[in-house]
Tab-separated table of C-alpha atoms and ligand atoms in Angstrom:
chain	number	residue	atom	x	y	z
A	1	MET	CA	-4.507	41.665	-7.934
A	2	ASN	CA	-1.246	42.967	-6.109
A	3	TYR	CA	-0.192	40.127	-3.266
A	4	LYS	CA	3.103	40.234	-1.975
A	5	ASN	CA	3.159	36.267	-1.486
A	6	LEU	CA	1.326	35.393	-3.968
A	7	MET	CA	1.348	34.648	-7.957
A	8	THR	CA	-1.388	34.797	-10.006
A	9	ASP	CA	-2.598	33.814	-13.675
A	10	TYR	CA	-5.986	34.425	-15.018
A	11	GLU	CA	-7.542	32.711	-17.879
A	12	ASN	CA	-10.114	31.535	-19.676
A	13	GLY	CA	-11.996	32.290	-16.696
A	14	ILE	CA	-9.798	30.291	-14.333
A	15	LEU	CA	-7.590	32.227	-12.165
A	16	VAL	CA	-4.532	29.868	-10.888
A	17	VAL	CA	-3.296	31.031	-7.718
A	18	THR	CA	0.664	30.110	-6.260
A	19	ILE	CA	1.356	30.736	-3.075
A	20	ASN	CA	5.110	31.999	-3.793
A	21	ARG	CA	7.436	31.327	-0.610
A	22	PRO	CA	9.288	28.462	-1.494
A	23	LYS	CA	12.480	29.144	0.259
A	24	ALA	CA	10.382	28.346	3.278
A	25	LEU	CA	7.841	26.028	1.546
A	26	ASN	CA	5.445	28.025	1.649
A	27	ALA	CA	4.859	27.987	5.146
A	28	LEU	CA	1.562	30.419	5.791
A	29	ASN	CA	3.021	33.329	7.402
A	30	GLU	CA	1.311	36.471	8.781
A	31	GLN	CA	1.453	37.656	5.332
A	32	THR	CA	0.295	35.005	3.224
A	33	LEU	CA	-3.049	34.811	5.420
A	34	ASN	CA	-3.870	38.382	4.871
A	35	ASP	CA	-2.632	37.700	1.150
A	36	LEU	CA	-5.313	35.036	0.730
A	37	ARG	CA	-7.864	37.246	2.762
A	38	GLN	CA	-7.766	39.690	0.250
A	39	LEU	CA	-8.255	37.086	-2.826
A	40	PHE	CA	-10.951	35.462	-1.582
A	41	GLN	CA	-12.739	38.181	0.724
A	42	GLU	CA	-12.866	40.343	-1.487
A	43	ASP	CA	-10.765	40.318	-5.451
A	44	ALA	CA	-11.811	36.803	-6.795
A	45	PRO	CA	-14.967	37.549	-5.686
A	46	GLU	CA	-15.409	40.606	-7.892
A	47	LEU	CA	-13.314	38.789	-11.288
A	48	LYS	CA	-15.530	38.708	-14.406
A	49	GLY	CA	-16.121	35.357	-15.867
A	50	LEU	CA	-14.146	33.640	-13.072
A	51	ARG	CA	-15.356	29.548	-12.821
A	52	GLY	CA	-13.388	28.634	-10.519
A	53	VAL	CA	-10.238	29.083	-8.701
A	54	VAL	CA	-6.628	26.736	-8.454
A	55	LEU	CA	-4.440	26.608	-5.444
A	56	THR	CA	-0.979	25.093	-5.554
A	57	GLY	CA	2.305	26.195	-4.038
A	58	ALA	CA	5.520	27.587	-6.216
A	59	GLY	CA	9.047	24.977	-6.726
A	60	ASP	CA	9.415	21.816	-6.403
A	61	LYS	CA	8.552	20.924	-2.724
A	62	ALA	CA	6.540	21.211	-1.112
A	63	PHE	CA	2.273	22.609	-1.781
A	64	VAL	CA	2.881	24.720	1.496
A	65	ALA	CA	4.521	23.300	5.013
A	66	GLY	CA	1.878	24.616	7.259
A	67	ALA	CA	1.094	27.817	9.743
A	68	ASP	CA	5.184	29.957	9.488
A	69	ILE	CA	7.169	27.863	12.772
A	70	SER	CA	9.010	31.538	12.524
A	71	GLU	CA	5.984	33.247	13.836
A	72	PHE	CA	5.451	31.177	16.753
A	73	THR	CA	7.720	32.728	19.328
A	74	GLY	CA	6.240	34.499	21.965
A	75	LEU	CA	2.618	33.354	21.082
A	76	ASP	CA	0.233	33.366	24.615
A	77	ALA	CA	-2.985	32.061	24.615
A	78	GLN	CA	-4.212	35.704	23.531
A	79	GLY	CA	-2.171	35.044	20.348
A	80	GLY	CA	-3.106	31.708	19.668
A	81	LEU	CA	-7.152	32.881	19.863
A	82	ASP	CA	-6.443	35.665	17.180
A	83	MET	CA	-4.620	33.198	14.736
A	84	SER	CA	-6.469	30.067	15.450
A	85	GLN	CA	-10.010	32.686	14.420
A	86	LYS	CA	-7.838	33.841	11.570
A	87	GLY	CA	-7.279	31.077	9.730
A	88	HIS	CA	-10.778	29.307	10.682
A	89	ASP	CA	-11.872	32.665	8.850
A	90	ILE	CA	-10.037	32.715	5.743
A	91	PHE	CA	-10.469	29.234	5.496
A	92	PHE	CA	-13.900	29.147	5.768
A	93	SER	CA	-14.003	32.080	2.755
A	94	ILE	CA	-12.250	29.634	0.576
A	95	GLU	CA	-14.986	26.607	1.234
A	96	ARG	CA	-17.670	28.922	1.000
A	97	PHE	CA	-16.951	30.572	-2.175
A	98	PHE	CA	-19.168	30.754	-4.563
A	99	ARG	CA	-16.866	28.808	-7.244
A	100	PRO	CA	-15.045	25.860	-6.861
A	101	VAL	CA	-11.243	25.501	-5.361
A	102	ILE	CA	-9.048	23.145	-6.133
A	103	ALA	CA	-5.916	22.599	-4.243
A	104	ALA	CA	-3.589	20.980	-6.886
A	105	VAL	CA	-0.892	19.758	-4.393
A	106	GLY	CA	2.554	18.696	-5.292
A	107	GLY	CA	4.362	18.009	-1.932
A	108	TYR	CA	4.186	18.833	1.103
A	109	ALA	CA	0.794	19.285	3.133
A	110	LEU	CA	1.413	19.402	6.389
A	111	GLY	CA	-0.476	21.120	9.165
A	112	GLY	CA	-1.892	24.523	7.957
A	113	GLY	CA	-0.932	23.360	3.712
A	114	CYS	CA	-3.311	20.364	5.130
A	115	GLU	CA	-5.349	22.244	6.541
A	116	LEU	CA	-5.275	24.647	3.318
A	117	ALA	CA	-5.799	21.995	0.841
A	118	MET	CA	-8.691	20.039	2.721
A	119	SER	CA	-10.699	24.161	3.318
A	120	CYS	CA	-11.188	23.289	-0.923
A	121	HIS	CA	-13.383	21.196	-3.071
A	122	LEU	CA	-10.872	18.835	-4.688
A	123	ARG	CA	-7.409	17.961	-4.135
A	124	VAL	CA	-5.205	16.486	-7.033
A	125	ALA	CA	-2.377	15.502	-5.423
A	126	SER	CA	0.971	14.740	-7.585
A	127	GLU	CA	2.790	11.277	-7.067
A	128	LYS	CA	5.323	13.576	-4.459
A	129	ALA	CA	2.111	14.639	-2.566
A	130	LEU	CA	2.458	14.097	1.340
A	131	PHE	CA	-0.002	14.670	4.114
A	132	GLY	CA	0.187	15.161	7.437
A	133	GLN	CA	-0.962	16.715	10.630
A	134	PRO	CA	2.490	17.392	12.489
A	135	GLU	CA	1.416	19.699	14.802
A	136	VAL	CA	1.467	16.841	17.691
A	137	ASN	CA	5.420	17.345	17.193
A	138	LEU	CA	5.479	20.486	17.937
A	139	GLY	CA	2.896	20.446	21.099
A	140	LEU	CA	0.403	21.671	19.574
A	141	ILE	CA	-2.901	20.687	17.930
A	142	PRO	CA	-4.081	22.321	13.966
A	143	GLY	CA	-5.446	25.381	14.631
A	144	TYR	CA	-7.296	26.478	10.757
A	145	GLY	CA	-9.871	23.602	11.146
A	146	GLY	CA	-8.270	19.855	10.605
A	147	THR	CA	-9.119	18.525	14.072
A	148	GLN	CA	-12.532	19.224	11.715
A	149	ARG	CA	-12.503	18.604	8.142
A	150	LEU	CA	-9.598	15.396	8.191
A	151	ILE	CA	-12.483	13.657	9.943
A	152	GLN	CA	-15.011	14.220	7.516
A	153	TYR	CA	-13.212	13.539	4.381
A	154	ILE	CA	-11.467	9.830	6.380
A	155	GLY	CA	-13.052	9.150	9.048
A	156	LYS	CA	-12.535	9.636	12.984
A	157	GLY	CA	-10.350	6.418	12.966
A	158	ARG	CA	-7.819	7.339	10.914
A	159	ALA	CA	-8.368	10.896	11.526
A	160	LEU	CA	-7.392	10.630	15.427
A	161	GLU	CA	-4.073	8.048	14.509
A	162	ILE	CA	-2.938	11.507	11.792
A	163	LEU	CA	-3.641	13.758	14.735
A	164	MET	CA	-2.231	11.191	17.413
A	165	THR	CA	1.619	10.249	15.192
A	166	GLY	CA	1.829	13.658	13.538
A	167	ASP	CA	2.196	10.543	10.302
A	168	MET	CA	2.634	11.609	7.166
A	169	ILE	CA	0.191	9.989	3.944
A	170	ASP	CA	1.174	9.814	0.452
A	171	ALA	CA	-0.267	10.991	-2.565
A	172	GLN	CA	-2.331	7.148	-2.543
A	173	LYS	CA	-3.312	6.848	0.508
A	174	ALA	CA	-5.179	10.189	0.772
A	175	LEU	CA	-6.055	9.037	-2.396
A	176	ASP	CA	-7.378	5.377	-1.516
A	177	TRP	CA	-8.866	7.063	1.889
A	178	GLY	CA	-10.622	9.714	0.095
A	179	LEU	CA	-8.683	13.017	0.940
A	180	ALA	CA	-7.300	13.692	-2.557
A	181	ASN	CA	-9.740	13.234	-5.166
A	182	HIS	CA	-7.020	12.273	-8.339
A	183	VAL	CA	-3.790	11.209	-8.248
A	184	VAL	CA	-1.437	12.249	-11.468
A	185	SER	CA	2.034	12.446	-12.265
A	186	HIS	CA	4.616	15.097	-10.652
A	187	GLY	CA	3.765	18.608	-12.321
A	188	GLU	CA	0.741	17.690	-13.563
A	189	GLU	CA	-1.570	19.152	-10.805
A	190	VAL	CA	-2.184	22.110	-11.808
A	191	ASN	CA	-3.198	20.904	-15.354
A	192	LYS	CA	-5.157	18.077	-14.449
A	193	SER	CA	-7.044	20.921	-11.921
A	194	ILE	CA	-7.636	23.541	-15.106
A	195	GLU	CA	-9.195	20.547	-16.650
A	196	ILE	CA	-11.548	19.559	-13.781
A	197	LEU	CA	-12.495	22.976	-13.674
A	198	THR	CA	-13.335	23.771	-17.108
A	199	LYS	CA	-15.725	21.074	-17.324
A	200	ILE	CA	-17.840	22.816	-14.165
A	201	ALA	CA	-17.216	25.682	-16.560
A	202	LYS	CA	-19.148	24.224	-19.234
A	203	LYS	CA	-22.037	23.477	-16.070
A	204	ALA	CA	-24.560	25.980	-15.349
A	205	PRO	CA	-22.557	27.915	-12.634
A	206	PHE	CA	-25.493	29.367	-10.592
A	207	ALA	CA	-26.832	25.207	-10.161
A	208	VAL	CA	-22.777	25.243	-9.363
A	209	SER	CA	-22.526	27.776	-6.909
A	210	LYS	CA	-25.374	26.174	-5.022
A	211	THR	CA	-24.193	23.360	-5.018
A	212	ILE	CA	-21.343	23.838	-2.499
A	213	ALA	CA	-23.565	25.941	0.009
A	214	SER	CA	-25.278	22.135	-0.268
A	215	VAL	CA	-22.893	20.821	-0.092
A	216	ASN	CA	-21.139	22.732	3.049
A	217	ALA	CA	-24.975	22.537	4.864
A	218	TYR	CA	-24.349	19.229	5.944
A	219	PHE	CA	-21.118	19.681	8.267
A	220	GLU	CA	-22.966	22.744	9.661
A	221	SER	CA	-24.195	22.626	12.869
A	222	GLN	CA	-26.708	25.328	12.694
A	223	LYS	CA	-27.670	24.431	9.115
A	224	ASP	CA	-30.521	21.296	8.516
A	225	GLY	CA	-28.971	20.122	5.042
A	226	PHE	CA	-31.887	18.882	3.532
A	227	GLU	CA	-33.822	22.053	4.605
A	228	GLN	CA	-31.049	23.846	2.797
A	229	GLU	CA	-31.461	21.619	-0.316
A	230	VAL	CA	-34.972	22.675	-0.687
A	231	ILE	CA	-34.345	26.661	-0.839
A	232	GLU	CA	-31.512	26.602	-3.075
A	233	PHE	CA	-33.175	24.090	-5.845
A	234	ALA	CA	-35.878	26.391	-5.538
A	235	GLN	CA	-33.512	28.968	-6.544
A	236	THR	CA	-31.651	27.069	-8.717
A	237	VAL	CA	-35.503	26.364	-10.307
A	238	ASN	CA	-35.400	30.708	-10.797
A	239	THR	CA	-32.664	30.524	-13.523
A	240	GLU	CA	-32.817	31.111	-17.223
A	241	ASP	CA	-29.864	28.298	-17.395
A	242	PHE	CA	-32.308	26.398	-15.919
A	243	LYS	CA	-34.786	27.040	-18.462
A	244	GLU	CA	-31.836	26.365	-21.129
A	245	GLY	CA	-30.216	23.174	-19.658
A	246	ALA	CA	-33.876	21.028	-19.539
A	247	ALA	CA	-35.347	23.084	-23.038
A	248	ALA	CA	-31.624	21.871	-24.487
A	249	PHE	CA	-32.285	17.916	-23.074
A	250	LEU	CA	-35.895	18.065	-24.824
A	251	GLU	CA	-34.509	19.549	-28.276
A	252	LYS	CA	-31.582	16.913	-28.652
A	253	ARG	CA	-29.041	19.650	-28.399
A	254	LYS	CA	-25.645	20.799	-26.089
A	255	ALA	CA	-27.136	23.525	-23.425
A	256	VAL	CA	-25.649	26.439	-23.757
A	257	PHE	CA	-24.984	28.442	-20.272
A	258	THR	CA	-24.999	31.707	-19.537
A	259	GLY	CA	-25.399	32.189	-15.863
A	260	LYS	CA	-28.096	33.987	-15.252
B	301	CAA	N1	7.654	27.176	8.621
B	301	CAA	C1	8.493	27.546	8.727
B	301	CAA	N2	9.356	27.171	7.889
B	301	CAA	C2	8.983	26.370	8.083
B	301	CAA	C3	8.278	25.473	7.222
B	301	CAA	C4	7.020	25.853	8.523
B	301	CAA	N3	5.977	25.388	8.736
B	301	CAA	N4	8.737	24.618	6.950
B	301	CAA	C5	9.768	24.673	6.676
B	301	CAA	N5	10.515	25.445	6.375
B	301	CAA	C6	11.563	26.085	6.070
B	301	CAA	C7	12.932	26.137	7.132
B	301	CAA	O1	12.878	26.207	8.335
B	301	CAA	C8	13.865	25.944	6.071
B	301	CAA	O2	14.312	26.833	5.706
B	301	CAA	P1	16.139	27.250	5.927
B	301	CAA	O3	16.703	26.609	4.619
B	301	CAA	O4	16.137	28.446	6.395
B	301	CAA	O5	16.395	26.489	7.160
B	301	CAA	C9	13.266	25.469	4.678
B	301	CAA	O6	11.353	25.991	4.703
B	301	CAA	C10	13.868	23.504	4.236
B	301	CAA	O7	13.111	23.152	5.002
B	301	CAA	P2	14.110	21.569	5.308
B	301	CAA	O8	15.697	22.121	5.312
B	301	CAA	O9	13.234	21.702	7.051
B	301	CAA	O10	13.217	20.646	4.644
B	301	CAA	P3	13.390	19.645	4.412
B	301	CAA	O11	13.689	18.582	3.017
B	301	CAA	O12	14.698	18.871	5.154
B	301	CAA	O13	12.126	18.876	5.762
B	301	CAA	C11	9.795	19.201	6.172
B	301	CAA	C12	10.680	19.215	4.905
B	301	CAA	C13	9.404	18.194	7.083
B	301	CAA	C14	8.255	19.268	5.201
B	301	CAA	C15	10.286	19.702	7.193
B	301	CAA	O14	10.760	21.179	6.524
B	301	CAA	C16	9.181	20.747	8.726
B	301	CAA	O15	8.605	19.358	8.902
B	301	CAA	N6	8.040	21.096	7.919
B	301	CAA	C17	7.446	21.819	9.515
B	301	CAA	C18	6.318	20.178	9.129
B	301	CAA	C19	5.818	21.116	10.492
B	301	CAA	O16	5.358	20.745	11.276
B	301	CAA	N7	3.893	22.074	9.461
B	301	CAA	C20	2.972	22.562	10.801
B	301	CAA	C21	3.500	23.854	11.294
B	301	CAA	S1	2.256	24.319	13.040
B	301	CAA	C22	0.734	24.546	12.033
B	301	CAA	O17	1.024	24.344	10.713
B	301	CAA	C23	-0.310	24.741	13.163
B	301	CAA	C24	-1.670	24.828	12.079
B	301	CAA	O18	-2.783	23.969	12.192
B	301	CAA	C25	-1.951	26.580	12.047
């Protein structure tokens, strides 16, 4: 895997991806978006034995401080449409990724950075993390799904306040409001994410994938989540891992899942 702005480290089925533009607080320029698209849509699905992904930012200050504002010059309506659609496409491929993706947030997660963290399945924040959608300060609204996903995590009233004031919330408030799953000491966010993924990796991988698909269906207007659950449930019943899980329970032993 070869990227200009991402570093990757693959060990024990867990891929740690670091967005590597610390001088620009890991802002999402076009190259970084292209790298993320290649990783989530082409390379990572092909990784043998992949069980989960941790997404984090390089340096001590930021997860991602947003879309790269230096690329905004000369942007017209068509450019805005293209930019937003491209972001949606990439962020949906993270949200719909077949393995769990955790955002390890060790600092600013602003604008497109908060949106990127929200497209991941879980968020582990360090005590220094700050979340926000400051686009109104630039005369913009979020373009990478922020107006929709923020409501899903924290509710309409809180989302509207964050979106309209541009205020940041700290890690503790993010935890209290359901945006962060965990708050850990600064510097421990990647380790904690790996710990969670290691726990999930012991479960039946197909069942984990189908859990992601069923939960996502709740938020997709063209799908009925309950109907989707019926379909996904039937598919999990049709696996060797289901037979193994049920047999192990009845035989009072630990299940050994193979992913089949
Ligand atoms: N784009 C490009 N460069 C950025 C950036 C961004 N989003 N955020 C920070 N940087 C750069 C700064 O320009 C600065 O570069 P130089 O050293 O070359 O001047 C460097 O990163 C360090 O930043 P600061 O000196 O500003 O650091 P600070 O500690 O004083 O402030 C901050 C940190 C509060 C995060 C501040 O950098 C900031 O407000 N950044 C912009 C945040 C923002 O508005 N994000 C939303 C972008 S729009 C968007 O994301 C739209 C969308 O939904 C698609």
